[in-house]
CSV table of C-alpha atoms in Angstrom, one decimal:
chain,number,residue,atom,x,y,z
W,1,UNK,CA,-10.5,-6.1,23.8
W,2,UNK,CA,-8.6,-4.3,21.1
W,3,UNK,CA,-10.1,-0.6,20.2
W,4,UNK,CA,-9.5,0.9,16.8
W,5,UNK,CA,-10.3,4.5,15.9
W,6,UNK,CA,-11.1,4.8,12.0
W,7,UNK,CA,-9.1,7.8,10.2
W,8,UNK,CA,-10.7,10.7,8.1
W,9,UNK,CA,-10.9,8.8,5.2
W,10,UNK,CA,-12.7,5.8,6.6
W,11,UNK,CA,-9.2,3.6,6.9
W,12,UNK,CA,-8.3,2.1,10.2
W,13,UNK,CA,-4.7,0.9,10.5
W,14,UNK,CA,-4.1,-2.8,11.2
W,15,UNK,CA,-0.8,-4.3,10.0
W,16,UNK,CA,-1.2,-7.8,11.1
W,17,UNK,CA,-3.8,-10.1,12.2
W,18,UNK,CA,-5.6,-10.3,15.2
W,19,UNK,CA,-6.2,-13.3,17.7
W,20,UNK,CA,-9.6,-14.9,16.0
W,21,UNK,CA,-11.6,-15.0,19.1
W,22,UNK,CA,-10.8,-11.2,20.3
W,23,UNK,CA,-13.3,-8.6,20.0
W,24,UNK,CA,-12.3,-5.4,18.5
W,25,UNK,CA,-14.2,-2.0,19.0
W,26,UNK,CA,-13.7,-0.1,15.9
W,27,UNK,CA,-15.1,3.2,16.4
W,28,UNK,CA,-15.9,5.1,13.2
W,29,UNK,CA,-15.6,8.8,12.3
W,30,UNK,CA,-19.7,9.7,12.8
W,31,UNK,CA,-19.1,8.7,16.5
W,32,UNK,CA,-21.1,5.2,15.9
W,33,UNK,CA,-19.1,2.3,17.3
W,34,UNK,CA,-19.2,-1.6,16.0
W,35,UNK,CA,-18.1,-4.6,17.6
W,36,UNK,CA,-16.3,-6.9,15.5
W,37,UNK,CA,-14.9,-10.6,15.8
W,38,UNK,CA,-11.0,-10.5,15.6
W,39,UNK,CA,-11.7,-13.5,12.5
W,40,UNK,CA,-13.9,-10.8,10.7
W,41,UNK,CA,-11.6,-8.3,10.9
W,42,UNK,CA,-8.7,-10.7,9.6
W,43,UNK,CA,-11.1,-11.6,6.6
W,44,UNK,CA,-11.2,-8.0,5.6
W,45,UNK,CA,-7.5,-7.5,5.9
W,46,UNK,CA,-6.6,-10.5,3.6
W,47,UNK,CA,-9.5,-9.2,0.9
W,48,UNK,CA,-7.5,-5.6,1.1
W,49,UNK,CA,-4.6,-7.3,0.9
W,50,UNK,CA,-5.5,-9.8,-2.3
W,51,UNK,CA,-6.5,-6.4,-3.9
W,52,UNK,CA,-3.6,-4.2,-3.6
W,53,UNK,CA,-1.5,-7.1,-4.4
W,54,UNK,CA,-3.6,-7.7,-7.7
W,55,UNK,CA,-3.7,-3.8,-8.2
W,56,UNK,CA,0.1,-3.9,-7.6
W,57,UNK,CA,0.9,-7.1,-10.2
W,58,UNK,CA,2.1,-9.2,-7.2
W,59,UNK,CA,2.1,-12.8,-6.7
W,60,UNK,CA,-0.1,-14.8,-3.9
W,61,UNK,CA,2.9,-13.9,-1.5
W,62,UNK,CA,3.8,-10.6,-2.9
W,63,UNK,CA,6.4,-11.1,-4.7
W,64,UNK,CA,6.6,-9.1,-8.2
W,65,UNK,CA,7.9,-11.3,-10.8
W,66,UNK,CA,8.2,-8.4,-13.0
W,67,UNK,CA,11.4,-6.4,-13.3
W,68,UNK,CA,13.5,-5.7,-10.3
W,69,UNK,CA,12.8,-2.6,-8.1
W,70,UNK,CA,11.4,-1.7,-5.0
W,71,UNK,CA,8.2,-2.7,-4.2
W,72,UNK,CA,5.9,-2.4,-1.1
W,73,UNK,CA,4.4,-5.7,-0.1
W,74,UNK,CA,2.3,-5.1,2.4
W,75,UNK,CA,-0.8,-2.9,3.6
W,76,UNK,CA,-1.2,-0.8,6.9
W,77,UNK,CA,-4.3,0.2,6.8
W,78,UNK,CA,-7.8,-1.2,5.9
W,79,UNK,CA,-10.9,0.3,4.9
W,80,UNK,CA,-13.9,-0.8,7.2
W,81,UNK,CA,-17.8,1.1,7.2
W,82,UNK,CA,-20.8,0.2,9.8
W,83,UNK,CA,-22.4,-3.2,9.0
W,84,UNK,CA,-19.3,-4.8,8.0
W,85,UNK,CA,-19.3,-7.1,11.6
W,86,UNK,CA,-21.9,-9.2,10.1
């Protein structure tokens, strides 16, 4: 079992995805605590993900095909609220 604690502004941090079957304890900031399925938890990590690339102007594999410069890629942290396990 993976435990997560979510930050002050409701973000936990998850860089990568988790094995689909693992459960994952996320405890929020109220002291409430939800049980979610690893696969869950990757679905909201690739919706964050498609959002700050499309935010960002990135490509499906975050690539800019804009100008060249430096550009972040990736996310660290997700947003997750009670109720979301379902």
């Amino acid at each position: 079992m993976i435990h997560l604690q979510q930050d002050s502004e409701g973000f936990v941090r998850m860089n990568r995805h988790f094995p689909a079957s693992t459960p994952v304890t996320v405890i929020f900031n109220d002291g409430s605590q939800e049980v979610f399925a690893g696969r869950r938890l990757n679905e909201i990590y690739d919706q964050a993900l498609a959002e700050y690339r499309a935010q960002n102007r990135l490509d499906a594999k975050g690539f800019s095909r804009g100008p060249k410069k430096k550009v972040q890629t990736a996310i660290d942290f997700v947003a997750v609220r009670p109720g979301m396990g379902q």
